[in-house]
Amino acid sequence: MKDKKFWIFVYFISLIIIGSLGYYIIGGNDWTLLDSLYMTIITLASVGYGEVHVLDNYGKIWSILLIIFGVTGVGVLFRTINEEFIQSQRFWKKKMKKTISKLKNHHIICGYGRMGAVIAKELKDKNQKFLIIEKNEEKVEQIRDNDMLCLQGDATSEKTLKSANIDKASGIAVVLKTDQDNLFVTMTIKTIYPEIFLLSRCAKEDNQSKLIRAGANKVINPYISGGHRMAEILIKPQVEDSISVVSPKNSKMNLTIDEISLNDVQKYDSVTIKESRIREKFGISIVGIMDDNGKSIINPLSDQILRSNQTIILIGDVHKMNKFKEELP
């Protein structure tokens, strides 16, 4: 392929040189070498600036020949670029297939929407082995650009699931766009591979029980928990259980851990945790603080001053956490 591109380059250089000499000879004393070169370039480029000098019949024939050879060269160039692109695609798919065939104890993500992208980033940051199943070609290209493993195909297809080494996977996250799609994929996977740990996204609370009946081990509402928590559960399924606290009446209090950036929350800038009255007003607690420099404070004291460049880590009841978020600007 490199040799072919080299000869195309030689072809165009030769065409420019020969074309310039042709105009110089045909034009006679009226044409300078610069005039001839200029006329050759605008003819090959088809920019249509007009003739440098009035062309006789020989000059017109020479221009026609230049255009024919120029268009032919451009056609060969585009075909070469297209062949190289197709070849690189084939090489990437072959390499990807070989890498995927060796995977084991990995995580599978079905769908690369906003939630799938967050989970993938979290897993990548934690150096976890994972694979994304996505059928949209544009998203597959995006995954490839982000240097992540991807299998283009339908997650409901048994062939696709086998190609993803699902029998050797440690868990799978189903995060497609709609609850209906997630339900269908969950049923398909659990029918074929009932033992696999399956985490599913659920946008509507009414559909949660349906997904559980379909076989999902865990069902997460992304608007409550977010992709960060889903990634944690996918890596360590027991994390979800450790977050649920049993009250004396054996009723589960659904706790969640979330992070909130104070970047745009001016009312909490330069005030202490005690002065913020977050715990008193919302019933949630600040258990950690991180700033832009990566410095973190675990279990901060009540006199700790909050800054706008910080991110606070909160723990509390899901509904109370949502109420706190709603009051943020």
mmCIF file of C-alpha atoms in Angstrom:
data_model
loop_
_atom_site.group_PDB
_atom_site.id
_atom_site.type_symbol
_atom_site.label_atom_id
_atom_site.label_comp_id
_atom_site.label_asym_id
_atom_site.label_seq_id
_atom_site.Cartn_x
_atom_site.Cartn_y
_atom_site.Cartn_z
ATOM 1 C CA MET A 1 0.000 0.000 0.000
ATOM 2 C CA LYS A 2 2.874 2.380 0.783
ATOM 3 C CA ASP A 3 4.446 1.655 -2.637
ATOM 4 C CA LYS A 4 1.130 2.413 -4.317
ATOM 5 C CA LYS A 5 0.830 5.794 -2.578
ATOM 6 C CA PHE A 6 4.415 6.592 -3.514
ATOM 7 C CA TRP A 7 3.748 5.923 -7.195
ATOM 8 C CA ILE A 8 0.566 8.031 -7.081
ATOM 9 C CA PHE A 9 2.675 10.877 -5.681
ATOM 10 C CA VAL A 10 5.237 10.386 -8.477
ATOM 11 C CA TYR A 11 2.369 10.331 -10.999
ATOM 12 C CA PHE A 12 1.033 13.746 -9.930
ATOM 13 C CA ILE A 13 4.480 15.359 -9.754
ATOM 14 C CA SER A 14 5.253 14.022 -13.233
ATOM 15 C CA LEU A 15 1.885 15.265 -14.490
ATOM 16 C CA ILE A 16 2.597 18.773 -13.175
ATOM 17 C CA ILE A 17 6.083 18.837 -14.728
ATOM 18 C CA ILE A 18 4.964 17.440 -18.103
ATOM 19 C CA GLY A 19 1.875 19.667 -18.136
ATOM 20 C CA SER A 20 3.954 22.786 -17.454
ATOM 21 C CA LEU A 21 6.473 21.911 -20.172
ATOM 22 C CA GLY A 22 3.604 21.248 -22.599
ATOM 23 C CA TYR A 23 2.087 24.701 -22.058
ATOM 24 C CA TYR A 24 5.530 26.303 -22.231
ATOM 25 C CA ILE A 25 6.296 24.683 -25.587
ATOM 26 C CA ILE A 26 2.815 25.173 -27.064
ATOM 27 C CA GLY A 27 2.526 28.773 -25.875
ATOM 28 C CA GLY A 28 5.756 29.912 -27.457
ATOM 29 C CA ASN A 29 7.403 33.185 -26.431
ATOM 30 C CA ASP A 30 4.282 34.543 -24.716
ATOM 31 C CA TRP A 31 4.396 31.894 -21.952
ATOM 32 C CA THR A 32 6.848 31.947 -19.049
ATOM 33 C CA LEU A 33 7.583 28.864 -16.953
ATOM 34 C CA LEU A 34 5.551 30.398 -14.115
ATOM 35 C CA ASP A 35 2.601 30.976 -16.474
ATOM 36 C CA SER A 36 2.844 27.361 -17.612
ATOM 37 C CA LEU A 37 3.030 26.001 -14.054
ATOM 38 C CA TYR A 38 0.114 28.197 -12.953
ATOM 39 C CA MET A 39 -2.027 27.083 -15.895
ATOM 40 C CA THR A 40 -1.234 23.417 -15.144
ATOM 41 C CA ILE A 41 -2.187 23.750 -11.473
ATOM 42 C CA ILE A 42 -5.514 25.518 -12.088
ATOM 43 C CA THR A 43 -6.367 23.021 -14.851
ATOM 44 C CA LEU A 44 -5.669 19.980 -12.659
ATOM 45 C CA ALA A 45 -7.419 21.576 -9.659
ATOM 46 C CA SER A 46 -10.409 22.610 -11.817
ATOM 47 C CA VAL A 47 -10.679 25.930 -9.977
ATOM 48 C CA GLY A 48 -11.689 27.770 -13.148
ATOM 49 C CA TYR A 49 -9.770 31.035 -12.696
ATOM 50 C CA GLY A 50 -9.571 31.447 -16.466
ATOM 51 C CA GLU A 51 -6.787 31.123 -19.017
ATOM 52 C CA VAL A 52 -3.458 32.881 -18.443
ATOM 53 C CA HIS A 53 -3.193 33.511 -22.204
ATOM 54 C CA VAL A 54 -5.617 32.794 -24.993
ATOM 55 C CA LEU A 55 -5.224 29.130 -25.949
ATOM 56 C CA ASP A 56 -5.044 27.951 -29.532
ATOM 57 C CA ASN A 57 -6.384 24.544 -30.579
ATOM 58 C CA TYR A 58 -3.202 22.766 -29.456
ATOM 59 C CA GLY A 59 -3.442 24.439 -26.050
ATOM 60 C CA LYS A 60 -7.079 23.416 -25.680
ATOM 61 C CA ILE A 61 -6.283 19.794 -26.606
ATOM 62 C CA TRP A 62 -3.425 19.823 -24.087
ATOM 63 C CA SER A 63 -5.788 21.119 -21.378
ATOM 64 C CA ILE A 64 -8.297 18.350 -22.163
ATOM 65 C CA LEU A 65 -5.567 15.700 -21.858
ATOM 66 C CA LEU A 66 -4.385 17.189 -18.556
ATOM 67 C CA ILE A 67 -7.928 17.113 -17.147
ATOM 68 C CA ILE A 68 -8.418 13.477 -18.221
ATOM 69 C CA PHE A 69 -5.135 12.346 -16.673
ATOM 70 C CA GLY A 70 -5.766 14.470 -13.582
ATOM 71 C CA VAL A 71 -9.254 13.029 -12.968
ATOM 72 C CA THR A 72 -7.879 9.519 -13.513
ATOM 73 C CA GLY A 73 -5.158 10.143 -10.934
ATOM 74 C CA VAL A 74 -7.663 11.496 -8.401
ATOM 75 C CA GLY A 75 -9.860 8.443 -8.952
ATOM 76 C CA VAL A 76 -6.944 6.098 -8.288
ATOM 77 C CA LEU A 77 -6.013 8.129 -5.199
ATOM 78 C CA PHE A 78 -9.518 7.902 -3.705
ATOM 79 C CA ARG A 79 -9.722 4.196 -4.479
ATOM 80 C CA THR A 80 -6.379 3.649 -2.744
ATOM 81 C CA ILE A 81 -7.520 5.603 0.331
ATOM 82 C CA ASN A 82 -10.769 3.610 0.418
ATOM 83 C CA GLU A 83 -8.914 0.304 0.117
ATOM 84 C CA GLU A 84 -6.591 1.323 2.934
ATOM 85 C CA PHE A 85 -9.554 2.263 5.129
ATOM 86 C CA ILE A 86 -11.299 -1.054 4.460
ATOM 87 C CA GLN A 87 -8.066 -2.936 5.109
ATOM 88 C CA SER A 88 -7.537 -1.122 8.420
ATOM 89 C CA GLN A 89 -11.139 -1.927 9.409
ATOM 90 C CA ARG A 90 -10.599 -5.604 8.642
ATOM 91 C CA PHE A 91 -7.333 -5.616 10.562
ATOM 92 C CA TRP A 92 -9.008 -3.949 13.569
ATOM 93 C CA LYS A 93 -11.913 -6.426 13.550
ATOM 94 C CA LYS A 94 -9.539 -9.388 13.237
ATOM 95 C CA LYS A 95 -7.374 -8.105 16.084
ATOM 96 C CA MET A 96 -10.459 -7.368 18.200
ATOM 97 C CA LYS A 97 -11.885 -10.833 17.579
ATOM 98 C CA LYS A 98 -8.612 -12.473 18.591
ATOM 99 C CA THR A 99 -8.381 -10.391 21.780
ATOM 100 C CA ILE A 100 -12.011 -11.083 22.717
ATOM 101 C CA SER A 101 -11.580 -14.841 22.221
ATOM 102 C CA LYS A 102 -8.963 -14.835 24.996
ATOM 103 C CA LEU A 103 -11.115 -12.943 27.506
ATOM 104 C CA LYS A 104 -12.213 -14.500 30.793
ATOM 105 C CA ASN A 105 -13.467 -13.106 34.106
ATOM 106 C CA HIS A 106 -14.411 -9.976 32.208
ATOM 107 C CA HIS A 107 -17.435 -7.682 32.316
ATOM 108 C CA ILE A 108 -19.816 -7.182 29.402
ATOM 109 C CA ILE A 109 -21.690 -3.946 28.735
ATOM 110 C CA CYS A 110 -24.723 -4.157 26.444
ATOM 111 C CA GLY A 111 -25.254 -0.707 24.954
ATOM 112 C CA TYR A 112 -23.029 2.353 24.691
ATOM 113 C CA GLY A 113 -25.366 5.210 25.470
ATOM 114 C CA ARG A 114 -24.641 7.803 28.137
ATOM 115 C CA MET A 115 -24.888 5.265 30.962
ATOM 116 C CA GLY A 116 -22.877 2.631 29.103
ATOM 117 C CA ALA A 117 -20.148 5.192 28.416
ATOM 118 C CA VAL A 118 -19.955 6.112 32.117
ATOM 119 C CA ILE A 119 -19.692 2.463 33.174
ATOM 120 C CA ALA A 120 -17.046 1.788 30.515
ATOM 121 C CA LYS A 121 -14.971 4.762 31.679
ATOM 122 C CA GLU A 122 -15.223 3.654 35.309
ATOM 123 C CA LEU A 123 -14.160 0.100 34.455
ATOM 124 C CA LYS A 124 -11.313 1.384 32.308
ATOM 125 C CA ASP A 125 -10.107 3.701 35.080
ATOM 126 C CA LYS A 126 -10.145 0.747 37.480
ATOM 127 C CA ASN A 127 -8.154 -1.415 35.009
ATOM 128 C CA GLN A 128 -10.987 -3.935 34.709
ATOM 129 C CA LYS A 129 -11.332 -6.240 31.713
ATOM 130 C CA PHE A 130 -14.531 -5.462 29.841
ATOM 131 C CA LEU A 131 -16.225 -5.672 26.475
ATOM 132 C CA ILE A 132 -18.969 -3.546 24.948
ATOM 133 C CA ILE A 133 -21.689 -5.005 22.718
ATOM 134 C CA GLU A 134 -23.086 -2.308 20.432
ATOM 135 C CA LYS A 135 -24.821 -2.541 17.052
ATOM 136 C CA ASN A 136 -24.709 1.140 16.066
ATOM 137 C CA GLU A 137 -21.779 1.635 13.682
ATOM 138 C CA GLU A 138 -21.092 5.243 14.706
ATOM 139 C CA LYS A 139 -20.908 4.271 18.370
ATOM 140 C CA VAL A 140 -18.641 1.342 17.510
ATOM 141 C CA GLU A 141 -16.248 3.831 15.883
ATOM 142 C CA GLN A 142 -16.440 5.992 19.007
ATOM 143 C CA ILE A 143 -15.597 2.998 21.202
ATOM 144 C CA ARG A 144 -12.711 2.139 18.913
ATOM 145 C CA ASP A 145 -11.390 5.707 19.132
ATOM 146 C CA ASN A 146 -11.489 5.414 22.932
ATOM 147 C CA ASP A 147 -9.329 2.277 22.683
ATOM 148 C CA MET A 148 -11.884 -0.078 24.229
ATOM 149 C CA LEU A 149 -12.906 -3.606 23.251
ATOM 150 C CA CYS A 150 -16.115 -3.745 21.255
ATOM 151 C CA LEU A 151 -18.214 -6.351 19.525
ATOM 152 C CA GLN A 152 -20.607 -5.025 16.903
ATOM 153 C CA GLY A 153 -23.822 -6.979 17.029
ATOM 154 C CA ASP A 154 -27.205 -7.564 18.620
ATOM 155 C CA ALA A 155 -27.115 -8.434 22.329
ATOM 156 C CA THR A 156 -30.196 -10.651 21.898
ATOM 157 C CA SER A 157 -28.319 -12.879 19.446
ATOM 158 C CA GLU A 158 -26.901 -16.081 20.919
ATOM 159 C CA LYS A 159 -24.099 -15.931 18.354
ATOM 160 C CA THR A 160 -23.097 -12.450 19.528
ATOM 161 C CA LEU A 161 -23.186 -13.518 23.180
ATOM 162 C CA LYS A 162 -21.007 -16.545 22.481
ATOM 163 C CA SER A 163 -18.565 -14.354 20.563
ATOM 164 C CA ALA A 164 -18.360 -12.145 23.667
ATOM 165 C CA ASN A 165 -17.260 -15.170 25.739
ATOM 166 C CA ILE A 166 -20.266 -14.709 27.990
ATOM 167 C CA ASP A 167 -19.774 -18.185 29.484
ATOM 168 C CA LYS A 168 -16.425 -16.975 30.886
ATOM 169 C CA ALA A 169 -17.615 -13.507 31.934
ATOM 170 C CA SER A 170 -18.007 -12.505 35.573
ATOM 171 C CA GLY A 171 -20.922 -10.154 34.987
ATOM 172 C CA ILE A 172 -22.977 -8.277 32.448
ATOM 173 C CA ALA A 173 -24.592 -4.818 32.515
ATOM 174 C CA VAL A 174 -27.632 -4.298 30.287
ATOM 175 C CA VAL A 175 -27.934 -0.543 29.715
ATOM 176 C CA LEU A 176 -29.912 -0.062 26.517
ATOM 177 C CA LYS A 177 -32.060 2.977 25.777
ATOM 178 C CA THR A 178 -35.488 1.700 26.842
ATOM 179 C CA ASP A 179 -36.766 -0.566 29.605
ATOM 180 C CA GLN A 180 -38.424 -2.743 26.957
ATOM 181 C CA ASP A 181 -35.079 -3.389 25.258
ATOM 182 C CA ASN A 182 -33.405 -4.101 28.596
ATOM 183 C CA LEU A 183 -36.193 -6.508 29.534
ATOM 184 C CA PHE A 184 -35.934 -8.404 26.253
ATOM 185 C CA VAL A 185 -32.129 -8.671 26.422
ATOM 186 C CA THR A 186 -32.286 -9.748 30.084
ATOM 187 C CA MET A 187 -34.767 -12.522 29.268
ATOM 188 C CA THR A 188 -32.638 -13.691 26.337
ATOM 189 C CA ILE A 189 -29.393 -13.786 28.321
ATOM 190 C CA LYS A 190 -30.904 -15.448 31.387
ATOM 191 C CA THR A 191 -32.608 -18.094 29.237
ATOM 192 C CA ILE A 192 -29.287 -19.074 27.673
ATOM 193 C CA TYR A 193 -26.916 -18.336 30.586
ATOM 194 C CA PRO A 194 -28.965 -18.413 33.826
ATOM 195 C CA GLU A 195 -25.894 -18.444 36.099
ATOM 196 C CA ILE A 196 -24.352 -15.164 34.947
ATOM 197 C CA PHE A 197 -24.603 -12.120 37.219
ATOM 198 C CA LEU A 198 -26.768 -9.593 35.390
ATOM 199 C CA LEU A 199 -27.175 -5.934 36.272
ATOM 200 C CA SER A 200 -29.883 -4.041 34.404
ATOM 201 C CA ARG A 201 -30.785 -0.399 33.938
ATOM 202 C CA CYS A 202 -34.359 0.616 34.671
ATOM 203 C CA ALA A 203 -35.730 4.085 33.937
ATOM 204 C CA LYS A 204 -39.238 3.561 35.340
ATOM 205 C CA GLU A 205 -39.812 2.200 38.824
ATOM 206 C CA ASP A 206 -42.843 0.209 37.613
ATOM 207 C CA ASN A 207 -40.606 -1.927 35.391
ATOM 208 C CA GLN A 208 -38.188 -2.923 38.155
ATOM 209 C CA SER A 209 -40.208 -5.967 39.250
ATOM 210 C CA LYS A 210 -40.538 -7.107 35.624
ATOM 211 C CA LEU A 211 -36.769 -7.061 35.148
ATOM 212 C CA ILE A 212 -36.252 -9.004 38.373
ATOM 213 C CA ARG A 213 -38.780 -11.615 37.245
ATOM 214 C CA ALA A 214 -36.956 -11.781 33.906
ATOM 215 C CA GLY A 215 -33.824 -12.824 35.809
ATOM 216 C CA ALA A 216 -31.895 -9.631 36.566
ATOM 217 C CA ASN A 217 -29.829 -10.022 39.742
ATOM 218 C CA LYS A 218 -29.768 -6.281 40.354
ATOM 219 C CA VAL A 219 -31.860 -3.497 38.872
ATOM 220 C CA ILE A 220 -30.565 0.060 39.106
ATOM 221 C CA ASN A 221 -32.315 3.321 38.335
ATOM 222 C CA PRO A 222 -29.577 5.507 36.779
ATOM 223 C CA TYR A 223 -31.324 8.712 37.755
ATOM 224 C CA ILE A 224 -30.896 7.690 41.376
ATOM 225 C CA SER A 225 -27.670 5.755 41.490
ATOM 226 C CA GLY A 226 -25.709 6.757 38.404
ATOM 227 C CA GLY A 227 -23.159 4.924 36.328
ATOM 228 C CA HIS A 228 -20.460 5.084 39.006
ATOM 229 C CA ARG A 229 -22.464 2.888 41.341
ATOM 230 C CA MET A 230 -23.390 0.473 38.541
ATOM 231 C CA ALA A 231 -19.708 -0.002 37.729
ATOM 232 C CA GLU A 232 -18.954 -0.690 41.393
ATOM 233 C CA ILE A 233 -21.738 -3.276 41.621
ATOM 234 C CA LEU A 234 -20.598 -4.922 38.380
ATOM 235 C CA ILE A 235 -17.084 -5.323 39.819
ATOM 236 C CA LYS A 236 -18.262 -6.268 43.335
ATOM 237 C CA PRO A 237 -21.907 -7.406 43.484
ATOM 238 C CA GLN A 238 -21.791 -7.469 47.290
ATOM 239 C CA VAL A 239 -21.394 -3.677 47.362
ATOM 240 C CA GLU A 240 -25.099 -3.209 46.670
ATOM 241 C CA ASP A 241 -26.026 -5.443 49.595
ATOM 242 C CA SER A 242 -23.693 -3.600 51.947
ATOM 243 C CA ILE A 243 -25.440 -0.300 51.166
ATOM 244 C CA SER A 244 -28.870 -1.560 52.269
ATOM 245 C CA VAL A 245 -29.254 -1.140 56.018
ATOM 246 C CA VAL A 246 -31.885 -3.126 57.910
ATOM 247 C CA SER A 247 -33.853 -1.169 60.484
ATOM 248 C CA PRO A 248 -35.204 -2.668 63.747
ATOM 249 C CA LYS A 249 -38.559 -3.240 62.029
ATOM 250 C CA ASN A 250 -36.839 -5.253 59.280
ATOM 251 C CA SER A 251 -37.739 -2.622 56.693
ATOM 252 C CA LYS A 252 -34.908 -1.768 54.343
ATOM 253 C CA MET A 253 -33.655 1.781 54.282
ATOM 254 C CA ASN A 254 -32.286 2.346 50.802
ATOM 255 C CA LEU A 255 -29.057 4.296 51.161
ATOM 256 C CA THR A 256 -27.035 5.722 48.326
ATOM 257 C CA ILE A 257 -23.604 7.271 48.006
ATOM 258 C CA ASP A 258 -23.267 10.181 45.615
ATOM 259 C CA GLU A 259 -20.856 12.957 44.716
ATOM 260 C CA ILE A 260 -21.794 16.576 44.132
ATOM 261 C CA SER A 261 -19.522 19.227 42.626
ATOM 262 C CA LEU A 262 -19.688 22.567 44.434
ATOM 263 C CA ASN A 263 -18.306 24.394 41.408
ATOM 264 C CA ASP A 264 -21.584 26.180 40.649
ATOM 265 C CA VAL A 265 -23.062 26.147 44.161
ATOM 266 C CA GLN A 266 -22.087 29.537 45.567
ATOM 267 C CA LYS A 267 -24.119 29.248 48.771
ATOM 268 C CA TYR A 268 -21.801 26.517 50.078
ATOM 269 C CA ASP A 269 -18.593 28.377 49.191
ATOM 270 C CA SER A 270 -16.446 29.391 52.207
ATOM 271 C CA VAL A 271 -18.848 27.974 54.809
ATOM 272 C CA THR A 272 -18.207 25.131 57.255
ATOM 273 C CA ILE A 273 -20.039 21.817 57.058
ATOM 274 C CA LYS A 274 -21.927 22.782 60.201
ATOM 275 C CA GLU A 275 -22.934 26.145 58.736
ATOM 276 C CA SER A 276 -24.151 24.504 55.515
ATOM 277 C CA ARG A 277 -26.801 22.639 57.576
ATOM 278 C CA ILE A 278 -26.958 19.916 54.891
ATOM 279 C CA ARG A 279 -27.419 17.200 57.489
ATOM 280 C CA GLU A 280 -30.091 19.085 59.452
ATOM 281 C CA LYS A 281 -32.092 20.153 56.386
ATOM 282 C CA PHE A 282 -31.844 17.030 54.219
ATOM 283 C CA GLY A 283 -30.842 14.189 56.541
ATOM 284 C CA ILE A 284 -27.745 13.267 54.512
ATOM 285 C CA SER A 285 -24.125 13.358 55.641
ATOM 286 C CA ILE A 286 -20.870 14.512 54.052
ATOM 287 C CA VAL A 287 -18.418 11.611 54.376
ATOM 288 C CA GLY A 288 -15.668 12.867 52.081
ATOM 289 C CA ILE A 289 -14.294 15.903 50.251
ATOM 290 C CA MET A 290 -12.119 16.030 47.119
ATOM 291 C CA ASP A 291 -10.584 19.094 45.476
ATOM 292 C CA ASP A 292 -9.266 19.821 41.964
ATOM 293 C CA ASN A 293 -5.739 18.775 42.933
ATOM 294 C CA GLY A 294 -6.844 15.279 43.895
ATOM 295 C CA LYS A 295 -6.499 15.942 47.630
ATOM 296 C CA SER A 296 -9.183 14.151 49.645
ATOM 297 C CA ILE A 297 -10.498 14.347 53.193
ATOM 298 C CA ILE A 298 -12.269 11.304 54.616
ATOM 299 C CA ASN A 299 -14.894 11.809 57.344
ATOM 300 C CA PRO A 300 -14.361 15.596 57.600
ATOM 301 C CA LEU A 301 -15.077 17.446 60.843
ATOM 302 C CA SER A 302 -18.005 19.835 61.227
ATOM 303 C CA ASP A 303 -15.684 22.868 61.179
ATOM 304 C CA GLN A 304 -14.211 21.877 57.799
ATOM 305 C CA ILE A 305 -14.613 24.771 55.336
ATOM 306 C CA LEU A 306 -16.175 23.961 51.960
ATOM 307 C CA ARG A 307 -14.789 25.498 48.751
ATOM 308 C CA SER A 308 -16.263 25.913 45.270
ATOM 309 C CA ASN A 309 -13.455 23.841 43.705
ATOM 310 C CA GLN A 310 -14.385 20.814 45.802
ATOM 311 C CA THR A 311 -16.554 17.763 45.272
ATOM 312 C CA ILE A 312 -18.388 16.433 48.318
ATOM 313 C CA ILE A 313 -19.177 12.747 48.875
ATOM 314 C CA LEU A 314 -22.598 12.262 50.460
ATOM 315 C CA ILE A 315 -24.397 9.293 51.979
ATOM 316 C CA GLY A 316 -28.062 9.107 52.820
ATOM 317 C CA ASP A 317 -31.515 7.931 51.866
ATOM 318 C CA VAL A 318 -32.183 7.932 48.119
ATOM 319 C CA HIS A 319 -35.251 10.181 48.328
ATOM 320 C CA LYS A 320 -33.515 12.663 50.629
ATOM 321 C CA MET A 321 -30.522 12.712 48.290
ATOM 322 C CA ASN A 322 -32.814 13.487 45.363
ATOM 323 C CA LYS A 323 -34.461 16.296 47.339
ATOM 324 C CA PHE A 324 -31.019 17.792 48.023
ATOM 325 C CA LYS A 325 -30.105 17.613 44.313
ATOM 326 C CA GLU A 326 -33.381 19.268 43.305
ATOM 327 C CA GLU A 327 -32.580 22.304 45.440
ATOM 328 C CA LEU A 328 -29.170 22.762 43.848
ATOM 329 C CA PRO A 329 -28.952 25.469 41.131
#
